[in-house]
Short mmCIF file of C-alpha atoms in Angstrom, two decimals:
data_model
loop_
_atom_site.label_atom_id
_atom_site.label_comp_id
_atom_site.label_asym_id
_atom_site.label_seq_id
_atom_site.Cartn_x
_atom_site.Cartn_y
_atom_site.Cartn_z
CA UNK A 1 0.00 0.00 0.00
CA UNK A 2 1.78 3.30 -1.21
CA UNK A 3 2.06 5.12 2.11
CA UNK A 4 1.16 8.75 2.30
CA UNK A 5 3.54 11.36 2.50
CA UNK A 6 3.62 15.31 2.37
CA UNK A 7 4.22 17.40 -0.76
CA UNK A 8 6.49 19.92 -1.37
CA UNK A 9 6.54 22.13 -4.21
CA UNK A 10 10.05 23.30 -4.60
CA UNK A 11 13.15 21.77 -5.13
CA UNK A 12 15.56 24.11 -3.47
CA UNK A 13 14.30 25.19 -0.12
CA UNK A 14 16.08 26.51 3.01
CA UNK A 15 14.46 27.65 6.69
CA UNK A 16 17.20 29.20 8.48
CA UNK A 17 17.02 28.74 11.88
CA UNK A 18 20.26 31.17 13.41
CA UNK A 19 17.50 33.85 13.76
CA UNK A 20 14.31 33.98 14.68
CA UNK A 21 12.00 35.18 13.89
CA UNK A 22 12.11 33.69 10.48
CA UNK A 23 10.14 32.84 7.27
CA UNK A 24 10.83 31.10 3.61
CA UNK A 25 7.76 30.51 0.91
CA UNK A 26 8.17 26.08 -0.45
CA UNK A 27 7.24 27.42 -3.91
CA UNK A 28 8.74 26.33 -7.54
CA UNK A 29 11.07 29.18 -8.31
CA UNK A 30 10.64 31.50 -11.71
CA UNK A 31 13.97 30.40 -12.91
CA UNK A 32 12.76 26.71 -12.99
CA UNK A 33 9.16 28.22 -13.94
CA UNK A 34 9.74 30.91 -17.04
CA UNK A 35 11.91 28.36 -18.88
CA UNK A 36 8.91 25.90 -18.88
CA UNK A 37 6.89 29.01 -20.10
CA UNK A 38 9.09 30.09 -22.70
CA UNK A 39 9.75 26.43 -24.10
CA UNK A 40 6.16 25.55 -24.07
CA UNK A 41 4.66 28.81 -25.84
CA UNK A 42 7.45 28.39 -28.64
CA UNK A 43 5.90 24.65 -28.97
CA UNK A 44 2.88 26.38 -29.47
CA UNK A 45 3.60 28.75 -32.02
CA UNK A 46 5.51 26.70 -33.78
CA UNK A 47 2.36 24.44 -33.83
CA UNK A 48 0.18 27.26 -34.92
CA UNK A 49 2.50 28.58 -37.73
CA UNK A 50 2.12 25.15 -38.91
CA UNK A 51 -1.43 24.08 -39.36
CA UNK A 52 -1.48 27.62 -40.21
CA UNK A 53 0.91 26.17 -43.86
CA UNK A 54 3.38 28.84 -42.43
CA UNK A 55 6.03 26.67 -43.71
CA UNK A 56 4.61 24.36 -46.27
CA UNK A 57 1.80 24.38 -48.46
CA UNK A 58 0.49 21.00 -49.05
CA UNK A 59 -1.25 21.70 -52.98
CA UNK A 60 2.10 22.44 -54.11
CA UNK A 61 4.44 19.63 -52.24
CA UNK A 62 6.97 17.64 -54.50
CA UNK A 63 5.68 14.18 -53.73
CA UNK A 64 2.84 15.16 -55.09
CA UNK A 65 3.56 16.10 -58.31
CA UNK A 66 6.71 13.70 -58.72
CA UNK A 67 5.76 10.47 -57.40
CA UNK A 68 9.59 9.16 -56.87
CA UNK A 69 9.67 10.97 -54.04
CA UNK A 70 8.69 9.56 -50.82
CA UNK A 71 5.53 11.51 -49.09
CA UNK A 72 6.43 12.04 -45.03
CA UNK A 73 6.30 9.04 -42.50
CA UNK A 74 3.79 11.69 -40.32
CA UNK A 75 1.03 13.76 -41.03
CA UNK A 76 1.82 17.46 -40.76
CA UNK A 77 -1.86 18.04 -39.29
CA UNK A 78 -0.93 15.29 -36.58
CA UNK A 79 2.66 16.74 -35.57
CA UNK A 80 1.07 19.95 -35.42
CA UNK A 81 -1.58 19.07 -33.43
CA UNK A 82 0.98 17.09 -30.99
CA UNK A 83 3.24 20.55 -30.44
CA UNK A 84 0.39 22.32 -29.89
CA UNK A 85 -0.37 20.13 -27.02
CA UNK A 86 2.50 19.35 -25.34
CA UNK A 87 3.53 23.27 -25.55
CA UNK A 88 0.04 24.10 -23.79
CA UNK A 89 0.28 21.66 -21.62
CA UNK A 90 3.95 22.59 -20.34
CA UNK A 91 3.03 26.26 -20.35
CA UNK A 92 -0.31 25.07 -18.30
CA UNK A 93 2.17 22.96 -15.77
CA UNK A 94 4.35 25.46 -15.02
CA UNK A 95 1.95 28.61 -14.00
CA UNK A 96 -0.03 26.07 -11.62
CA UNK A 97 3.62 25.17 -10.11
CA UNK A 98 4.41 28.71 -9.46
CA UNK A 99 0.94 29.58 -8.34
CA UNK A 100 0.94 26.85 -5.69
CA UNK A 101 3.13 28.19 -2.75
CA UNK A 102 3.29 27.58 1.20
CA UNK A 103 4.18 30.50 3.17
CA UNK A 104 6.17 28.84 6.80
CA UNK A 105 6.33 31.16 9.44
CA UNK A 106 8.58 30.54 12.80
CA UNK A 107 8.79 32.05 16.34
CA UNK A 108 10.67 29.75 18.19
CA UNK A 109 7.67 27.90 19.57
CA UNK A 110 4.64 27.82 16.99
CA UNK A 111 4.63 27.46 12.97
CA UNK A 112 2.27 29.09 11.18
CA UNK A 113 1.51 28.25 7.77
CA UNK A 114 -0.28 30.10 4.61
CA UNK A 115 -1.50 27.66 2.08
CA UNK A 116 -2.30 28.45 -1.61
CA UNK A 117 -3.68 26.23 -4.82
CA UNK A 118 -4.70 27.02 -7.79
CA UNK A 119 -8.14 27.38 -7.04
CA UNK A 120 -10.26 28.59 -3.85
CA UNK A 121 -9.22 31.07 -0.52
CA UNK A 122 -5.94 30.44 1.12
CA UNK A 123 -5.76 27.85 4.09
CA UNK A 124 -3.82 29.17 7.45
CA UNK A 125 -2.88 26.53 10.21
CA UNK A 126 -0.85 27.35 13.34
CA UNK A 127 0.91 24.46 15.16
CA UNK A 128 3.47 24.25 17.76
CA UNK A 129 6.83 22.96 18.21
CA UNK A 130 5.98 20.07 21.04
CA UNK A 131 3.16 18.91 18.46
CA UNK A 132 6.11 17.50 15.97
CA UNK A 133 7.89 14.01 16.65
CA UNK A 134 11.08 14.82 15.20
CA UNK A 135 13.19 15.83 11.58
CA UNK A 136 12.86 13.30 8.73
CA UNK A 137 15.54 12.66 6.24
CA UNK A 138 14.27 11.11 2.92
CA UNK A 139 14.95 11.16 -0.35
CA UNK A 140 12.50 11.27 -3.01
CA UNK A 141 13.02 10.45 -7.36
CA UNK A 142 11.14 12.55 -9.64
CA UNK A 143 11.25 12.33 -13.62
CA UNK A 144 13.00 15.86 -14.85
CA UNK A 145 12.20 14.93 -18.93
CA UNK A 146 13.71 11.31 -19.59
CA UNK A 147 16.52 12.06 -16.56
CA UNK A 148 16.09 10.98 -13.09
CA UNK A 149 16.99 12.95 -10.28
CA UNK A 150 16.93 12.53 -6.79
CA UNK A 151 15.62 15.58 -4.72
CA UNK A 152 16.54 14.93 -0.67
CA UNK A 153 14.04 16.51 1.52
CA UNK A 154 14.59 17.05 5.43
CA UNK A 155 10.92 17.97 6.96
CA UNK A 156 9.71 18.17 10.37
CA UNK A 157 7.37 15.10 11.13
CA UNK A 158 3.69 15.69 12.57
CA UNK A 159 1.14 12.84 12.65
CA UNK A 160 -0.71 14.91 10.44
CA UNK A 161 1.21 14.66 6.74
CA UNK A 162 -0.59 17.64 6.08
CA UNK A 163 0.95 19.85 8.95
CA UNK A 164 4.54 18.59 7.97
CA UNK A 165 7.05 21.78 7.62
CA UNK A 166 9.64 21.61 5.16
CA UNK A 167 12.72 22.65 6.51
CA UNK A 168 15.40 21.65 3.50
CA UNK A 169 14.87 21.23 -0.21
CA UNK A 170 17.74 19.70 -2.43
CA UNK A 171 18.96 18.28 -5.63
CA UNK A 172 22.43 18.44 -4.04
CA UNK A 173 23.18 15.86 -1.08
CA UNK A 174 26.31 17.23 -0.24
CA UNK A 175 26.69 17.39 3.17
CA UNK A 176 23.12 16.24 4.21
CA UNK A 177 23.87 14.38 7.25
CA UNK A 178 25.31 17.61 9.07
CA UNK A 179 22.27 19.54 7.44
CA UNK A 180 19.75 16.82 9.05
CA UNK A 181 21.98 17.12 12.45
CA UNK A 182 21.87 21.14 12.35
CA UNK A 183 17.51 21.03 12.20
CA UNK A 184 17.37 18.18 15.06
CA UNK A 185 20.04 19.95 17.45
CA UNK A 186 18.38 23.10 16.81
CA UNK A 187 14.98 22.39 17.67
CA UNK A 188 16.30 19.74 19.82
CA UNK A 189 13.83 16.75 18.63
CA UNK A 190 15.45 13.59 17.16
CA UNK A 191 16.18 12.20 14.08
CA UNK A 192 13.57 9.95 11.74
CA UNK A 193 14.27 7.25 9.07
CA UNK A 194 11.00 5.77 7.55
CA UNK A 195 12.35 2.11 6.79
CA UNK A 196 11.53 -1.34 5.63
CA UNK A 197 11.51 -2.37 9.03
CA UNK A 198 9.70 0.13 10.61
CA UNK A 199 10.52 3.87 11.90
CA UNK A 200 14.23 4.55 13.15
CA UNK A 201 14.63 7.11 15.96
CA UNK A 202 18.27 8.88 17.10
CA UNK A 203 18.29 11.33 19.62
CA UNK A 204 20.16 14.16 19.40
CA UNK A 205 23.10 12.77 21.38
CA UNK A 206 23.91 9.96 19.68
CA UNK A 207 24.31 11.87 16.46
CA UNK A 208 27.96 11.99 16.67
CA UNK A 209 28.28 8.25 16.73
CA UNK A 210 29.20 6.40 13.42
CA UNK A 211 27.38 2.95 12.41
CA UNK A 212 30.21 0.75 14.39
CA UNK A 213 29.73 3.20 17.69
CA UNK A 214 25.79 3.13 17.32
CA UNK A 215 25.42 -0.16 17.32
CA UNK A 216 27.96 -0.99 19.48
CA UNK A 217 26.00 1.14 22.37
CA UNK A 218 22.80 -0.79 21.50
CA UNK A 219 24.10 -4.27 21.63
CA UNK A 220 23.34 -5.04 17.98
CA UNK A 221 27.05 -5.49 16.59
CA UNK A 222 26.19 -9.19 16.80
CA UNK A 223 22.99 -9.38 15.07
CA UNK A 224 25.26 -9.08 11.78
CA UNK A 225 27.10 -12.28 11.08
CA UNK A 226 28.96 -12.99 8.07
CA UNK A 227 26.47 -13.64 5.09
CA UNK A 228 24.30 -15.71 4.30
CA UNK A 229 23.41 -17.26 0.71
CA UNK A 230 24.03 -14.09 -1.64
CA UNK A 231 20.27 -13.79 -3.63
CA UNK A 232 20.03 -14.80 -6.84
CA UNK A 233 19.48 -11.78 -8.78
CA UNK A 234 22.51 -10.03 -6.72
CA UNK A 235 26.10 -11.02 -8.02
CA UNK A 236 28.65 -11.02 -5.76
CA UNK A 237 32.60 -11.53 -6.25
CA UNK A 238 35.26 -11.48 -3.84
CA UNK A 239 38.85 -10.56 -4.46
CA UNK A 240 41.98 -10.50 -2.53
CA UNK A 241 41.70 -6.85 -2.67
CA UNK A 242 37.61 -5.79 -3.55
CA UNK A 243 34.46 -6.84 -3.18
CA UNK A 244 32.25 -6.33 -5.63
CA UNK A 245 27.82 -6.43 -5.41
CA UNK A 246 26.15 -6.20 -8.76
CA UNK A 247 22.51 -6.42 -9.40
CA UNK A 248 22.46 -9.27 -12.38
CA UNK A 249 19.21 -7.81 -14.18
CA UNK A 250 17.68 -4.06 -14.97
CA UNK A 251 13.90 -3.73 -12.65
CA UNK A 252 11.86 -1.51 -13.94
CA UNK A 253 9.46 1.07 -12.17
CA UNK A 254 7.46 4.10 -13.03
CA UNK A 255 9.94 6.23 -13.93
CA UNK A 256 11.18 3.36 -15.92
CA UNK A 257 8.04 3.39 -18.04
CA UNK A 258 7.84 7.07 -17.98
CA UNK A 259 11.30 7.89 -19.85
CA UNK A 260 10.67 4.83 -22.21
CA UNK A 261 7.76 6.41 -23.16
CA UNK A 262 9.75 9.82 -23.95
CA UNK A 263 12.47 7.65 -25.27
CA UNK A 264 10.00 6.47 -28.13
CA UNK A 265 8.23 9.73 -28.91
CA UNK A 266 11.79 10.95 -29.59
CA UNK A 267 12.52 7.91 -31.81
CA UNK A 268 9.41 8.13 -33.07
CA UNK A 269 10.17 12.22 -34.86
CA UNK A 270 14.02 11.06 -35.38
CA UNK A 271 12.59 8.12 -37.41
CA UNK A 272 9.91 10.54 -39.40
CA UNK A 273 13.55 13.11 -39.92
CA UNK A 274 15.76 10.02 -40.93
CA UNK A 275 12.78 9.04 -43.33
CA UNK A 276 12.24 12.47 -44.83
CA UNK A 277 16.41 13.18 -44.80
CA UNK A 278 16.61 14.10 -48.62
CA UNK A 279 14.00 16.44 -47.95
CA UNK A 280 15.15 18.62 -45.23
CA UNK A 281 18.39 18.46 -47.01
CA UNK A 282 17.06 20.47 -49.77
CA UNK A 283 14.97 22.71 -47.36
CA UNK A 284 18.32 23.29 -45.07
CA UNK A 285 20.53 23.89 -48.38
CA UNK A 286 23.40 22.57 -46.41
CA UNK A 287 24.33 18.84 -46.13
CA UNK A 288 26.77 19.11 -44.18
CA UNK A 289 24.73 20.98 -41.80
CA UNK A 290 22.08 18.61 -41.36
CA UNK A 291 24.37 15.49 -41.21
CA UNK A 292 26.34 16.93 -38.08
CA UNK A 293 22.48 17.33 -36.55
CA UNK A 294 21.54 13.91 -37.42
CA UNK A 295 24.89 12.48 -36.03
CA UNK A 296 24.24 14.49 -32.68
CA UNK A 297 20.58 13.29 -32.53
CA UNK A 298 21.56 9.73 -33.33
CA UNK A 299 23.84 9.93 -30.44
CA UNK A 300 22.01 11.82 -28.25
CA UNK A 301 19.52 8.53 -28.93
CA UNK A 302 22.20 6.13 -27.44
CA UNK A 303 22.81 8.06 -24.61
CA UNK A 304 19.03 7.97 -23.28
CA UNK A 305 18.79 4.41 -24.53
CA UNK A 306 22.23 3.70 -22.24
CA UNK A 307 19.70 5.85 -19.31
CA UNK A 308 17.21 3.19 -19.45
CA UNK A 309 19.35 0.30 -18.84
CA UNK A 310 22.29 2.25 -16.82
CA UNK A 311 23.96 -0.25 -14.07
CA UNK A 312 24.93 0.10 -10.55
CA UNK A 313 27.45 -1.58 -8.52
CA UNK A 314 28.83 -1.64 -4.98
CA UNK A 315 32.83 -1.88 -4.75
CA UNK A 316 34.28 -2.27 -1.05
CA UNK A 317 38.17 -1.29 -1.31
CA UNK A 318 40.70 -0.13 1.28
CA UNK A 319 38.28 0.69 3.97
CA UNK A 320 36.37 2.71 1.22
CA UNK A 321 32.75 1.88 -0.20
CA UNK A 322 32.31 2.76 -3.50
CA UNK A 323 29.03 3.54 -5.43
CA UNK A 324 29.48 3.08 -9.63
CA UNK A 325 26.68 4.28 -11.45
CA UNK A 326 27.86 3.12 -15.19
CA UNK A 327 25.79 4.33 -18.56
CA UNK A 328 27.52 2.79 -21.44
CA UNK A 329 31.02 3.31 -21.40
CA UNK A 330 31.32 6.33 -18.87
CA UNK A 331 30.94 5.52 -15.11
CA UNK A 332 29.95 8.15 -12.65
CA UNK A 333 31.66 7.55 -8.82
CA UNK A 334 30.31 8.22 -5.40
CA UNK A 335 33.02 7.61 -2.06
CA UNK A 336 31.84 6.56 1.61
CA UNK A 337 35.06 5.91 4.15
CA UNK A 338 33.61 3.05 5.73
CA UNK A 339 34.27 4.08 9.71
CA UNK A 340 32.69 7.05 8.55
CA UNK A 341 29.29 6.19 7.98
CA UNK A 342 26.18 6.86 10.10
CA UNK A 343 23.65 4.27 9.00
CA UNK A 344 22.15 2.25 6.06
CA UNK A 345 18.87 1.51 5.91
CA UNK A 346 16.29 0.29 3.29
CA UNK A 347 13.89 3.06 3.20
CA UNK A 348 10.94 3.91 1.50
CA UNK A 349 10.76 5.99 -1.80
CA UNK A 350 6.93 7.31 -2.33
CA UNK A 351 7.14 8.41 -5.79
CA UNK A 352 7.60 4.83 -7.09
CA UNK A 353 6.09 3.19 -3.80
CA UNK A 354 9.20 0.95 -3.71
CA UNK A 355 12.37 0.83 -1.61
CA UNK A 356 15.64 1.82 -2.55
CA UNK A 357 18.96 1.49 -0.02
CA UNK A 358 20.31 4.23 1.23
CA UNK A 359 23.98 4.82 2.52
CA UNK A 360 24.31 7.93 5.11
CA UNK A 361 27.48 10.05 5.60
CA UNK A 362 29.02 12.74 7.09
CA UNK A 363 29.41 13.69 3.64
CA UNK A 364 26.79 12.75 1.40
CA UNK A 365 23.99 10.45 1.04
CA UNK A 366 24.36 7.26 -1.51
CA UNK A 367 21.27 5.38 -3.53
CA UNK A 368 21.45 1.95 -4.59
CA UNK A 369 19.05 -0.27 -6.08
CA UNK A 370 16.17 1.99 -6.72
CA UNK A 371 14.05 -0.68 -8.37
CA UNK A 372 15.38 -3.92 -6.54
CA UNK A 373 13.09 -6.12 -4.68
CA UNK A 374 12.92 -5.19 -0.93
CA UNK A 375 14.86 -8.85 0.13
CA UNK A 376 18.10 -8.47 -2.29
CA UNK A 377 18.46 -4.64 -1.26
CA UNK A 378 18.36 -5.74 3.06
CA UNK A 379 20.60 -8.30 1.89
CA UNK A 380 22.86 -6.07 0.21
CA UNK A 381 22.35 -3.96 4.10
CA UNK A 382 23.25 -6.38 5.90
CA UNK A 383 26.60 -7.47 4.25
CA UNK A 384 27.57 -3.75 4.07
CA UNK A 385 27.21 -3.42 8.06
CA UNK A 386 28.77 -6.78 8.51
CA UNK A 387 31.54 -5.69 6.39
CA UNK A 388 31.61 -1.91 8.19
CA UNK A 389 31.46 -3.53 11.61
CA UNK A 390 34.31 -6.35 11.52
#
């Protein structure tokens, strides 16, 4: 059952705390807004221009007065009709994003909050501090075009989802554990970890500790042993000097389906270009010209098809863990000093309503498995802590 969480509108979001009184508006920002605007009305017009026969009139094409030349793969009605569409409908998404903002206010004791949609008066709630259980860390996917992104979101918990106060907004994780420390130490509530297992609470003071030290403390160092019999959809090879955990297949979630479905739409207009190529040929007047673009398109077709079935692995080396996030040839590194991390837990990820693992740092905070079933990824948990532990 796809458990429900709070929404937040923006994706880069600070409350300061050092002062207060103090106040910040969760809102998508006009740089991320006007973009959207500009790209989407341009779809439109471009549209319009079109069915309009801005640039074509269709009594006097070639194919249809010499027949050895091919007529196009798509209707110029349909494509039209398509831009015209998708540009209203980005243009549409973007000034309801802005629109939709939540004003947080802060005193040091109560929060007060100014709601406002898209349609209907604004909604004001007041709630205070006491009322809230404690700072959640979580990370949450979103689709940004075919690309995923992660966006990590530290919010203060009430049992109300609704009356949840967003207190950091990211696409950066740099440095998120000291970020999630700073908003539990400074409204002195403790730390919470929705995972597979159930909710994790820290208190403030044992914040410091790393994974070894926490456990440790709680008497749970020996509730990891040494593994048991690795999955079978998880490869995993030891070496004198590595260890190496693989997932053997590709799973596939929402956002899988989501950029296949942009992957083919843009297949869909290269394959109409690539059928039509002697034709815009003539209409560019430079070969040359349009080969480069085709070249770039082609590849720029690999690249999201390499997206789609991208592949991560875990590499344990000199004390070190290492994340590899590989898409074709090129592989993309994230570093975790093994004494250095603070926990790893399989937590929930609401967007997909599936679980993902995640690695905390001092540093930064690492994503694994984002489509896995839930037993290979505590699997992959365990053997981690084992290996952090011993």
């Amino acid at each position: 059952m796809r458990r429900k969480l709070p929404r937040h509108l923006s994706y880069d979001y600070q409350l300061k705390l050092d002062e207060v009184p103090t106040k910040q508006a969760d809102r998508m920002p006009l740089k991320v807004v006007m973009p959207g605007i500009l790209l989407g009305l341009l779809m439109t017009v471009l549209g319009c221009l079109e069915l309009a026969g801005g640039m074509y009139d269709p009594d006097s094409l070639a194919y249809a007065l010499d027949p050895d030349i091919r007529p196009p793969l798509f209707s110029h009605t349909a494509v039209d009709a398509v831009f015209i569409i998708l540009g209203l409908g980005v243009v549409i998404g973007s000034v309801v994003s802005h629109i939709r903002y939540k004003k947080i206010f802060f005193n040091g004791k109560t929060f007060s909050v100014d709601l406002r949609g898209v349609f209907g008066e604004n909604e004001l709630f007041r709630e205070f501090l006491r009322n809230y259980s404690g700072v959640r860390l979580r990370m949450e996917f979103f689709q940004f075009g075919i690309l995923n992104k992660n966006k990590y979101i530290i919010e203060l918990v009430h049992r109300d989802p609704a009356k949840c106060i967003p207190l950091y907004i990211s696409t950066d994780g740099t440095g998120i554990y000291q970020i999630w420390y700073y908003y539990a130490k400074r409204l002195n509530v403790p730390t919470i970890l929705d995972t597979d297992e159930g909710t994790v609470v820290k208190e403030v003071s044992e914040l410091d500790k790393n994974l070894k030290e926490y456990l440790d403390d709680r008497g749970l160092d020996s509730v990891y042993e040494e593994e048991g019999k690795t999955p079978k959809d998880i490869t995993l090879i030891k070496k004198e000097d590595r260890t190496v955990i693989r997932g053997q297949k590709t799973f596939w979630d929402i956002f899988s389906l989501l950029g296949a479905f942009w992957l083919f739409f843009y297949l869909l207009v290269l394959a109409g270009a690539a059928y039509n190529y002697t034709r815009i040929v003539e209409m560019s007047g430079s070969p040359l010209l349009t080969a480069v673009f085709f070249v770039l398109a082609v590849l720029l077709a690999v690249f999201f098809i390499g997206l789609m079935f991208k592949k991560d692995k875990i590499v344990i080396k000199d004390g070190r863990l290492i994340m590899v996030h590989k898409i074709l040839f090129v592989s993309r590194k994230e570093y975790a000093e093994l004494n250095r991390i603070r926990d790893i837990q399989v937590v929930y990820n609401p967007a997909s309503d599936r679980y993902y693992l995640a690695v905390i740092t001092d540093d930064n905070m690492l994503a694994f498995g984002k489509s896995m079933p839930i037993e290979d990824l505590q699997w992959v948990r365990d053997f981690i802590i084992y290996t952090a532990i011993h």
